[in-house]
Short mmCIF file of C-alpha atoms in Angstrom, two decimals:
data_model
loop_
_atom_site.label_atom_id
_atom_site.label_comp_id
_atom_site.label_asym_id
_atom_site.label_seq_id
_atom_site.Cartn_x
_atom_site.Cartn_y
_atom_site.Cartn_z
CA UNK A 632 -58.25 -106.92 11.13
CA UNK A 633 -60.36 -104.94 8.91
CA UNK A 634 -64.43 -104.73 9.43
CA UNK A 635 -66.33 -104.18 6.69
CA UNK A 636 -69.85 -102.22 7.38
CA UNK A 637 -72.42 -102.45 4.59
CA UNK A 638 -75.73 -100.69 5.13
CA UNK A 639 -78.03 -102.09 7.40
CA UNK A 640 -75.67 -104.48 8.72
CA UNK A 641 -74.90 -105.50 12.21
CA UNK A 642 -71.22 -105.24 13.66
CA UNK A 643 -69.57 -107.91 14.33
CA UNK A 644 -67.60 -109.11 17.72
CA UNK A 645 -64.74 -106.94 18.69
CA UNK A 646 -61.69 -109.13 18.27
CA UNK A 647 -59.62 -108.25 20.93
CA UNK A 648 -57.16 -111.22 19.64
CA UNK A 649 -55.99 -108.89 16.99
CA UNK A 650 -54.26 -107.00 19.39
CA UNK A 651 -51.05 -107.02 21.05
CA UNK A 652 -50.53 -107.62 24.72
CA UNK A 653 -50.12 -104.46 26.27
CA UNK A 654 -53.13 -102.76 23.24
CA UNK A 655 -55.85 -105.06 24.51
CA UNK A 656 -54.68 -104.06 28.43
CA UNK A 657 -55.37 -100.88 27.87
CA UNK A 658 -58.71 -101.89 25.79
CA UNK A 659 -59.92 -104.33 29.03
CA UNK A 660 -58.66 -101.92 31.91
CA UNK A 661 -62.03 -99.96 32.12
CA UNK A 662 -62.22 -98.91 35.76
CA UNK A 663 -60.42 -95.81 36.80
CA UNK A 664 -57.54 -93.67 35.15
CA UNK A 665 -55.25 -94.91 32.66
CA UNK A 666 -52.82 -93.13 30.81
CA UNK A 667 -51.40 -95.02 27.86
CA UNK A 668 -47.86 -93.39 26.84
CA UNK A 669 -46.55 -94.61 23.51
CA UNK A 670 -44.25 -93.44 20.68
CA UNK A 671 -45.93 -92.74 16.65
CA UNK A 672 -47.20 -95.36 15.55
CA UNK A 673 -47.43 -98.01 18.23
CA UNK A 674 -51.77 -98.11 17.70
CA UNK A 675 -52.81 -95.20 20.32
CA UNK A 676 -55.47 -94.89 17.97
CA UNK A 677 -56.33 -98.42 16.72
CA UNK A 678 -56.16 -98.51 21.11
CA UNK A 679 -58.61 -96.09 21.74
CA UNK A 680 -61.17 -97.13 19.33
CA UNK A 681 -60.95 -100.48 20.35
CA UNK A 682 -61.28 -99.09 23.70
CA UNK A 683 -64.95 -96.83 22.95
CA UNK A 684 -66.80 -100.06 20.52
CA UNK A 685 -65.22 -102.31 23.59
CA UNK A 686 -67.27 -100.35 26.00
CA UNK A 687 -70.33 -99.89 24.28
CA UNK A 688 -70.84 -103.84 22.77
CA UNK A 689 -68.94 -105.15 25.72
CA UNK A 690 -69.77 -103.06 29.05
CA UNK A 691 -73.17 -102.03 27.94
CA UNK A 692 -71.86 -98.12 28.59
CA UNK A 693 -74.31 -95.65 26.47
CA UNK A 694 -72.09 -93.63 23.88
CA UNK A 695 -73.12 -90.55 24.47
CA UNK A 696 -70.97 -91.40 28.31
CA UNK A 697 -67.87 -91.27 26.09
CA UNK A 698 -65.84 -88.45 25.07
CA UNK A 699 -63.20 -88.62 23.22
CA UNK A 700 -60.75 -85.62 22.37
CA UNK A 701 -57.55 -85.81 20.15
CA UNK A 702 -55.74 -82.52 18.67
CA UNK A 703 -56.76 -82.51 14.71
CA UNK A 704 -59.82 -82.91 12.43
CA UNK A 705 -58.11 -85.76 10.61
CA UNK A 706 -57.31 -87.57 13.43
CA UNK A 707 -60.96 -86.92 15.00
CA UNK A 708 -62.29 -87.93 11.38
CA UNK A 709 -60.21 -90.79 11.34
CA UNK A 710 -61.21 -91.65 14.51
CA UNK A 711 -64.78 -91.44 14.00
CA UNK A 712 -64.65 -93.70 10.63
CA UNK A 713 -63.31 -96.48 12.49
CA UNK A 714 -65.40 -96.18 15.39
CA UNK A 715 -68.54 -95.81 13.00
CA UNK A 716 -66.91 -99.10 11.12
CA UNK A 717 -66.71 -101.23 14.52
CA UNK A 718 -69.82 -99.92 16.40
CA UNK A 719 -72.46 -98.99 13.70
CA UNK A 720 -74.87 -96.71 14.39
CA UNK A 721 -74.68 -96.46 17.78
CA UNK A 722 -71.43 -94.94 17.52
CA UNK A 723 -72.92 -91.63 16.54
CA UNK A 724 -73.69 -90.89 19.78
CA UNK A 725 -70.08 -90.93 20.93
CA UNK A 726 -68.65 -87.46 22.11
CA UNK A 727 -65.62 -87.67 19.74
CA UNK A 728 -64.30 -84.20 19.15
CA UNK A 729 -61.43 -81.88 18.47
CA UNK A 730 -60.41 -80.15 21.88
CA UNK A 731 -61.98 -77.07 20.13
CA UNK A 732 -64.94 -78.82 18.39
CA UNK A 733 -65.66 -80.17 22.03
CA UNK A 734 -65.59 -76.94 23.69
CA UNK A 735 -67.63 -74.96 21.28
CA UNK A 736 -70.24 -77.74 21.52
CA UNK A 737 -70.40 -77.50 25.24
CA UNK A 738 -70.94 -73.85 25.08
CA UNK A 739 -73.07 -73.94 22.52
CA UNK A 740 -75.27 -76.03 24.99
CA UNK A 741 -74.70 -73.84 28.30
CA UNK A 742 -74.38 -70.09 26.51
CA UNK A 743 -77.14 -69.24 28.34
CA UNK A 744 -75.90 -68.80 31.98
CA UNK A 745 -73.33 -66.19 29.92
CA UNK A 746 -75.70 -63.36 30.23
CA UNK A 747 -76.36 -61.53 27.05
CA UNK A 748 -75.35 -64.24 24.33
CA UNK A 749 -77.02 -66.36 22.51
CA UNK A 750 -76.06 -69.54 20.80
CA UNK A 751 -75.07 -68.67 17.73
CA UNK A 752 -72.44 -66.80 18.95
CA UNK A 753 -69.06 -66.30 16.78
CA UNK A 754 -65.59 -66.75 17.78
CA UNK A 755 -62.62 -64.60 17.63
CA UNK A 756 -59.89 -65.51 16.34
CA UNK A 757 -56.64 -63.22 17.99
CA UNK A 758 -56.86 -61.42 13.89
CA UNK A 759 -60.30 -60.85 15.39
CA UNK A 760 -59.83 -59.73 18.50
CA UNK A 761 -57.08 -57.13 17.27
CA UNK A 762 -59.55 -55.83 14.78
CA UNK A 763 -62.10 -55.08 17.49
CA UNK A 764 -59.00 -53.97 19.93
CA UNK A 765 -57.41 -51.25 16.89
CA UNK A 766 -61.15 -50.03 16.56
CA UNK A 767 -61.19 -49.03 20.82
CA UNK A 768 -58.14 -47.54 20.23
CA UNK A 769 -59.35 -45.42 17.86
CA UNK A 770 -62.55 -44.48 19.71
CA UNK A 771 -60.78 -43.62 22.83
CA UNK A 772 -58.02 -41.66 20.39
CA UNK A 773 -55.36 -43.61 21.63
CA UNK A 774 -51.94 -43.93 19.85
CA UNK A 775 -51.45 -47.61 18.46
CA UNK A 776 -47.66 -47.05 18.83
CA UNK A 777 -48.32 -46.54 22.07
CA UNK A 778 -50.85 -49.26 22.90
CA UNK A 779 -50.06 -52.06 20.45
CA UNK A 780 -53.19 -53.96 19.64
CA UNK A 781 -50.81 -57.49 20.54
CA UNK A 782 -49.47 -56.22 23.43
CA UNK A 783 -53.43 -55.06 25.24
CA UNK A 784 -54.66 -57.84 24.03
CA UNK A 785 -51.99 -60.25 25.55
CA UNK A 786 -52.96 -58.50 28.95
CA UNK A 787 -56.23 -58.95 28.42
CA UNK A 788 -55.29 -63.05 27.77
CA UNK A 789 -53.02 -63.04 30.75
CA UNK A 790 -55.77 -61.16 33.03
CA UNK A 791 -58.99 -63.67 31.54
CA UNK A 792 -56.72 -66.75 32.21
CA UNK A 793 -56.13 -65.64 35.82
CA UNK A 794 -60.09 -65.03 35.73
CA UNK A 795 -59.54 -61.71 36.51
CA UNK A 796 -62.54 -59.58 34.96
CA UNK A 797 -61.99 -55.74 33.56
CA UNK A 798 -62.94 -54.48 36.82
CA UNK A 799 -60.74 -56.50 38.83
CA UNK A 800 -58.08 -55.82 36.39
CA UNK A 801 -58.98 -51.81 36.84
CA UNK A 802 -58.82 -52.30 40.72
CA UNK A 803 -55.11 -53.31 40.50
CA UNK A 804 -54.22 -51.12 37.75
CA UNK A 805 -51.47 -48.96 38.92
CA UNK A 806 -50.03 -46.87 36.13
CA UNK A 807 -51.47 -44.22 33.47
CA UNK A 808 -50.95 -47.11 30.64
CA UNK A 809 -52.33 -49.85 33.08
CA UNK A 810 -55.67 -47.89 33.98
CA UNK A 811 -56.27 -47.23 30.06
CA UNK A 812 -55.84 -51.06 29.19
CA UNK A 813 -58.39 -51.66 32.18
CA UNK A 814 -60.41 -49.27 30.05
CA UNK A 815 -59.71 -50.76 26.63
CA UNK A 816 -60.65 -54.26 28.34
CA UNK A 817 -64.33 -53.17 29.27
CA UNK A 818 -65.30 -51.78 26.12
CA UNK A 819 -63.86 -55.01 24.26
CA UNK A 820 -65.77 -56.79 26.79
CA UNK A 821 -68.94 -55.30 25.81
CA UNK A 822 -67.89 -55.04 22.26
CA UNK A 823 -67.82 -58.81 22.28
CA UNK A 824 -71.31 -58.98 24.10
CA UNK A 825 -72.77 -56.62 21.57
CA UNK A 826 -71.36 -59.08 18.55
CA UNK A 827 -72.44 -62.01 20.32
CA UNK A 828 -69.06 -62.95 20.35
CA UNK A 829 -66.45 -65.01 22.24
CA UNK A 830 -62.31 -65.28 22.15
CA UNK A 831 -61.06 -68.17 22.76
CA UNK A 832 -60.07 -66.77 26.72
#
């Protein structure tokens, strides 16, 4: 079943026939959870975009409700052409994303309770972030031998995904080598502030 879109056109019906049994379940079931667990391809994407033009033409939901978040920017492309194809223009409005895309967007729109940062803020990559963590080091005159940019920067990951901030980090800091990576992690902390920059912690 292929639609063909030509500019200015209206899409047709979604023809749910075209579908196998279990395919146009998953399309229908539209209240609650559903997980969908199938092998390569078996149509987990032919399912899902079934699923978003099925609930905008046939459930009246507004497409900027949906969001819909796969791993790569082909598949998200792909994704969005056939969409686009079944939907038309309305499909625009449809939250479909990388998980990355998605999550810049949504900071993008609420960067301002972040004190300090504005929306055009950059993202470090972990090359980034060593940069900025090798240029501390040598500020404070501290041996990179010593305090390998991967290694401090790894604490500071494991510390940020525990939301632990530098100065709850310093407040359970119990060695020399601790105390100075509870230093390191404030300055890179307001080095990133000052760049109006985020990692991906």
């Amino acid at each position: 079943f292929v639609r063909l879109m030509r500019k200015g056109c209206v899409p047709m019906p979604i023809d749910l026939d075209t579908l196998n049994g279990p395919q146009r379940e998953a399309v229908e079931c539209t209240e609650g959870p559903l997980l969908v667990l199938a092998g390569a391809g078996s149509g987990k994407t032919r399912v899902l975009t079934y699923r978003i033009a099925h609930l905008i033409e046939d459930k009246g939901v507004a497409p900027w409700e949906i969001l819909a978040i796969t791993f790569t920017n082909k598949a998200a492309a792909e994704m969005r052409e056939r969409v686009n194809n079944m939907s038309g223009p309305a499909a625009k409005d449809v939250w479909l994303f990388t998980f990355h895309a998605f999550c810049a967007r949504f900071l993008r729109m609420e960067i301002d309770k972040l004190p300090g940062y504005g929306g055009n803020f950059a993202i470090y990559d972990t090359a980034d972030s060593q940069n900025l963590i090798k240029q501390i080091l040598k500020e404070m005159n501290l041996d990179d031998k010593r305090f390998q940019p991967s290694g401090i920067l790894s604490r500071i990951s494991n510390a940020k995904n525990a939301l632990q901030d530098a100065a709850a980090f310093a407040r359970q800091a119990g060695d020399f080598y601790e105390q100075k990576v509870a230093d390191i992690y404030s300055r890179y902390e307001q080095k990133l502030q000052l760049n109006n920059a985020l990692d991906f912690d």
